[in-house]
mmCIF file of C-alpha atoms and ligand atoms in Angstrom:
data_model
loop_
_atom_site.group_PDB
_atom_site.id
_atom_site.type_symbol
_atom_site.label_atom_id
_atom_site.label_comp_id
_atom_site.label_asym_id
_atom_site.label_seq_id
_atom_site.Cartn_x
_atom_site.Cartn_y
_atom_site.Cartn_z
ATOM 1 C CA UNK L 221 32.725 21.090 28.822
ATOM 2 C CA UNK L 222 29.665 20.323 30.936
ATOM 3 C CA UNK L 223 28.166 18.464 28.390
ATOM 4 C CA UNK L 224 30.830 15.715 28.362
ATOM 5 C CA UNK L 225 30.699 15.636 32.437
ATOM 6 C CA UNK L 226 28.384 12.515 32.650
ATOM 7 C CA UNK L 227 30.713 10.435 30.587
ATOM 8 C CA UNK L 228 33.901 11.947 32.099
ATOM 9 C CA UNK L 229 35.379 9.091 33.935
ATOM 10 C CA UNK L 230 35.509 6.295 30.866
ATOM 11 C CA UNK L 231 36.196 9.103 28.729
ATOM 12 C CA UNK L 232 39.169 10.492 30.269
ATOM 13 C CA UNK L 233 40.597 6.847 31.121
ATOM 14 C CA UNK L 234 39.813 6.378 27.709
ATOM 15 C CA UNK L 235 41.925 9.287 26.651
ATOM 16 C CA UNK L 236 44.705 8.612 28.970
ATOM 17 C CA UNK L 237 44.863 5.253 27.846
ATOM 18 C CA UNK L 238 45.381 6.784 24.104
ATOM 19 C CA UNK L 239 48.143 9.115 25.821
ATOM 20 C CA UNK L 240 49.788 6.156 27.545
ATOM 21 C CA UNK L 241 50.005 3.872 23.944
ATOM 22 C CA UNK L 242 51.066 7.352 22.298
ATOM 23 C CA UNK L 243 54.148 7.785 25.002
ATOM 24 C CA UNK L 244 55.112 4.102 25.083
ATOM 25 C CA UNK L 245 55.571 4.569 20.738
ATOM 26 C CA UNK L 246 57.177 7.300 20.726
ATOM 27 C CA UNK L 247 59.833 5.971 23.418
ATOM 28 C CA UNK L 248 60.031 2.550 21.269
ATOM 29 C CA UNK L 249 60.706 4.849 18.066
ATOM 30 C CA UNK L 250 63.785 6.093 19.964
ATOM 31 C CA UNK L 251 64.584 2.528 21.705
ATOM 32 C CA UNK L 252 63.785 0.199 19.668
ATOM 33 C CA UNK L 253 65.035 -2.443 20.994
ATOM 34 C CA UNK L 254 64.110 -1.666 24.860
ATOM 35 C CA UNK L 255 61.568 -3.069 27.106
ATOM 36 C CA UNK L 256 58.399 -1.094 28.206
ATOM 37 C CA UNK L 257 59.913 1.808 30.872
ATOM 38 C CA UNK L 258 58.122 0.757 34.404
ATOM 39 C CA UNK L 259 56.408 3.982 34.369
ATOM 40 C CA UNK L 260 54.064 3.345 31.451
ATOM 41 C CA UNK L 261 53.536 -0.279 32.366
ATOM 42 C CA UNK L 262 52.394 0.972 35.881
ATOM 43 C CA UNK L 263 50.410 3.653 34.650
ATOM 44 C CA UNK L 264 48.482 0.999 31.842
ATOM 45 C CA UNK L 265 48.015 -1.539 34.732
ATOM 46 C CA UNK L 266 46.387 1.312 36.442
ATOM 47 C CA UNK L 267 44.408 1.921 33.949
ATOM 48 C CA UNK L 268 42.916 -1.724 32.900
ATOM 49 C CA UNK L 269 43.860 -3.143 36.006
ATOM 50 C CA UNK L 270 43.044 -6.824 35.963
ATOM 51 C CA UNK L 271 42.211 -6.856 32.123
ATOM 52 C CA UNK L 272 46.084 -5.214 32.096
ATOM 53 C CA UNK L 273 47.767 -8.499 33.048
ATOM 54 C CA UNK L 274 45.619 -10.865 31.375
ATOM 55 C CA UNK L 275 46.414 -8.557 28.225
ATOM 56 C CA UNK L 276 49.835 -9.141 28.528
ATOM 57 C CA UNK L 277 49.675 -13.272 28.942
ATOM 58 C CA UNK L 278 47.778 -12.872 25.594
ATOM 59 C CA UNK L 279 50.613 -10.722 24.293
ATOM 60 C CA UNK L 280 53.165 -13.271 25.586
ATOM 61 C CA UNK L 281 51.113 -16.247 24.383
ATOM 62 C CA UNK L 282 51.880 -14.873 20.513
ATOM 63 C CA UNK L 283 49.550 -16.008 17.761
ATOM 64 C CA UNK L 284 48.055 -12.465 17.107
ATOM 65 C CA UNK L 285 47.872 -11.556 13.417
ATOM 66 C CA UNK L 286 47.123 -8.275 12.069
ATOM 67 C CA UNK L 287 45.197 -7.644 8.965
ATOM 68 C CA UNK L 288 46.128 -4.024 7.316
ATOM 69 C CA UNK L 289 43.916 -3.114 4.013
ATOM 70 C CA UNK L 290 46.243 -2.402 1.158
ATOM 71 C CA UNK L 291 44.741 1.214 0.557
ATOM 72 C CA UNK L 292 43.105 2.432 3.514
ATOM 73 C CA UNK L 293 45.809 1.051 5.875
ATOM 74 C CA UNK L 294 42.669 -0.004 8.412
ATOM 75 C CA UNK L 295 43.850 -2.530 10.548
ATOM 76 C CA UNK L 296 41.880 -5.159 12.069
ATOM 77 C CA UNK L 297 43.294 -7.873 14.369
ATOM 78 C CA UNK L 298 42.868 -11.886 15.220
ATOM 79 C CA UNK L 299 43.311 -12.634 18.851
ATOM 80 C CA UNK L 300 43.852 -16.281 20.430
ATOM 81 C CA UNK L 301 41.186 -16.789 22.510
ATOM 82 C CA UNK L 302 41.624 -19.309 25.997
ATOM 83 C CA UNK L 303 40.830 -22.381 24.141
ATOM 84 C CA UNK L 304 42.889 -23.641 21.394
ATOM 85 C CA UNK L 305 41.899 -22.615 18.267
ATOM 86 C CA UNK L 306 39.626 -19.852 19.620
ATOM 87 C CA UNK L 307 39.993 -16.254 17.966
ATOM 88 C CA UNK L 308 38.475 -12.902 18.679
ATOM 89 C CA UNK L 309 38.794 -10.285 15.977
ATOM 90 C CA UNK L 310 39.296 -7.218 17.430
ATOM 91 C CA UNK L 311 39.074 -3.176 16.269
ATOM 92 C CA UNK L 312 40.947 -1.826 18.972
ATOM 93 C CA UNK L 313 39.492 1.499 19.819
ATOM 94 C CA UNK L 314 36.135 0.038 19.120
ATOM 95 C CA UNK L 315 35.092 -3.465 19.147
ATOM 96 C CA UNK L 316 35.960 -6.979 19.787
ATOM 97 C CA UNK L 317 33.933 -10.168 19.670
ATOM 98 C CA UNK L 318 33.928 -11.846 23.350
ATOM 99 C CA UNK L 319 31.653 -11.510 25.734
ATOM 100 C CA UNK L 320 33.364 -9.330 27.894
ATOM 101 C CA UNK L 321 33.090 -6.582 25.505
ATOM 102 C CA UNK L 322 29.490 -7.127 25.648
ATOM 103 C CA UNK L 323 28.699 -6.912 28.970
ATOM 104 C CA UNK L 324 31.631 -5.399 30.784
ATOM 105 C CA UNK L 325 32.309 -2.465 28.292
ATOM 106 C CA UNK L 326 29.236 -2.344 25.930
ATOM 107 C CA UNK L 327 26.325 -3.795 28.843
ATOM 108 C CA UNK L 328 27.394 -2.197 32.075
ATOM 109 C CA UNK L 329 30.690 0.661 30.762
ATOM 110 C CA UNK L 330 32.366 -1.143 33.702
ATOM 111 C CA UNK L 331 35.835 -1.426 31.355
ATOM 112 C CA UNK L 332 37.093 0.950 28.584
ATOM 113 C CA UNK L 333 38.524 -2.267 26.675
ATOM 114 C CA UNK L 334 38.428 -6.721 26.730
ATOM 115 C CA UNK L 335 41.624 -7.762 27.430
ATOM 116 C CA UNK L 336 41.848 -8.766 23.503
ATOM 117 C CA UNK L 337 41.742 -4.920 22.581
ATOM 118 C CA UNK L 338 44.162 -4.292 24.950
ATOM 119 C CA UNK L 339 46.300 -7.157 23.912
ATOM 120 C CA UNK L 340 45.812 -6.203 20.106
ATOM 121 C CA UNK L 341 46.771 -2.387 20.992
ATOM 122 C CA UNK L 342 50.059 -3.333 22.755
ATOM 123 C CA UNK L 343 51.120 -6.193 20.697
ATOM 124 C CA UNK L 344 50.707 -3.305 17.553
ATOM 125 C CA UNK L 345 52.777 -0.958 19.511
ATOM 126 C CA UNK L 346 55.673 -3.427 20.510
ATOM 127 C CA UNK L 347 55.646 -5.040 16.789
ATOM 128 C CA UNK L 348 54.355 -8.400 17.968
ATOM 129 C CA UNK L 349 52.115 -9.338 15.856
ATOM 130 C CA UNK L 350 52.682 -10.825 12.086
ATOM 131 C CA UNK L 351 51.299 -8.597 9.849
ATOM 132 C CA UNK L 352 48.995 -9.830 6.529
ATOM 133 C CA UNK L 353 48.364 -6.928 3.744
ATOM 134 C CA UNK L 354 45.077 -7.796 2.809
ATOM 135 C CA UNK L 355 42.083 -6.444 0.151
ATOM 136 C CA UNK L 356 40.059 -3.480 2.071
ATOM 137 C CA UNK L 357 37.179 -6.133 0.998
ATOM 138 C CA UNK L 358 38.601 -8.957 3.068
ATOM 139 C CA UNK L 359 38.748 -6.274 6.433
ATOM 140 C CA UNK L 360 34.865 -5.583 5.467
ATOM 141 C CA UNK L 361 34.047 -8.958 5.485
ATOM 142 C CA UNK L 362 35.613 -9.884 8.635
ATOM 143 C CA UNK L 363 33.813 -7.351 10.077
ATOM 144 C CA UNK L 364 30.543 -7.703 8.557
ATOM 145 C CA UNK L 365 31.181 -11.655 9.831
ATOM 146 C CA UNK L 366 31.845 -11.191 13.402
ATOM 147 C CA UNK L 367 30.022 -7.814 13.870
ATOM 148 C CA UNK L 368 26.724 -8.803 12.992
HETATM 149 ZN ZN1 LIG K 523 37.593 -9.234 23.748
#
């Protein structure tokens, strides 16, 4: 395990994180229609702090759209962004467009996650998003467009 000590602390937040969204399904699967237990929410807001909150004003906001590919079932998401008419799209465990994920968790690993990943993740988890089935093509393209 000493090989993985430099990168422990984004890597275990990021794995916690993963444990936390895992938890919080599983407990919707068996409560559907119940809100998010205090316990998870505290321990996510622990987590993201600051990025937690804004996260969950996107959430609340609506708007986000996810994109599943009819065969491989890969699912990218649209955001809202602040300004009207603004989107991010967003990988969850792995990329989003804004600059935040640039410099805060690409440039200087300060973040595991821009609030629009986080906002993408929980919206998936607490079915509020509208979901499009799309051509696998259409997900490569988007990507392809806003990765480059
Ligand atoms: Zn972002």
């Amino acid at each position: 395990m000493s090989t993985l000590e430099g990168a422990a602390k984004p890597l275990n937040i990021a794995r916690a994180a993963d444990a936390c969204f895992a938890d919080l399904q599983n407990y919707l699967g068996q409560n559907p229609h119940a809100d998010v237990p205090d316990d998870i929410l505290a321990s996510l807001h622990l987590l993201f702090g600051k990025n937690f909150a804004k996260a969950l004003e996107v959430v609340d906001g609506g708007g986000i759209v996810c994109f599943v590919g009819e065969h491989t079932g890969r699912r990218v998401y649209k955001v809202p962004g602040r300004r009207a008419g603004d989107h991010y799209i967003v990988f969850p465990a792995h990329y989003c467009a804004c600059q935040s994920f640039q410099y805060d968790v690409v440039g200087r690993s300060e973040a595991v996650a821009c609030k629009h990943q986080l906002a993408a993740r929980l919206a998936g988890v607490l079915g509020r998003t509208s979901v499009s089935r799309v051509p696998d093509y259409t997900i490569a393209h988007m990507l392809l467009e806003h990765c480059a």
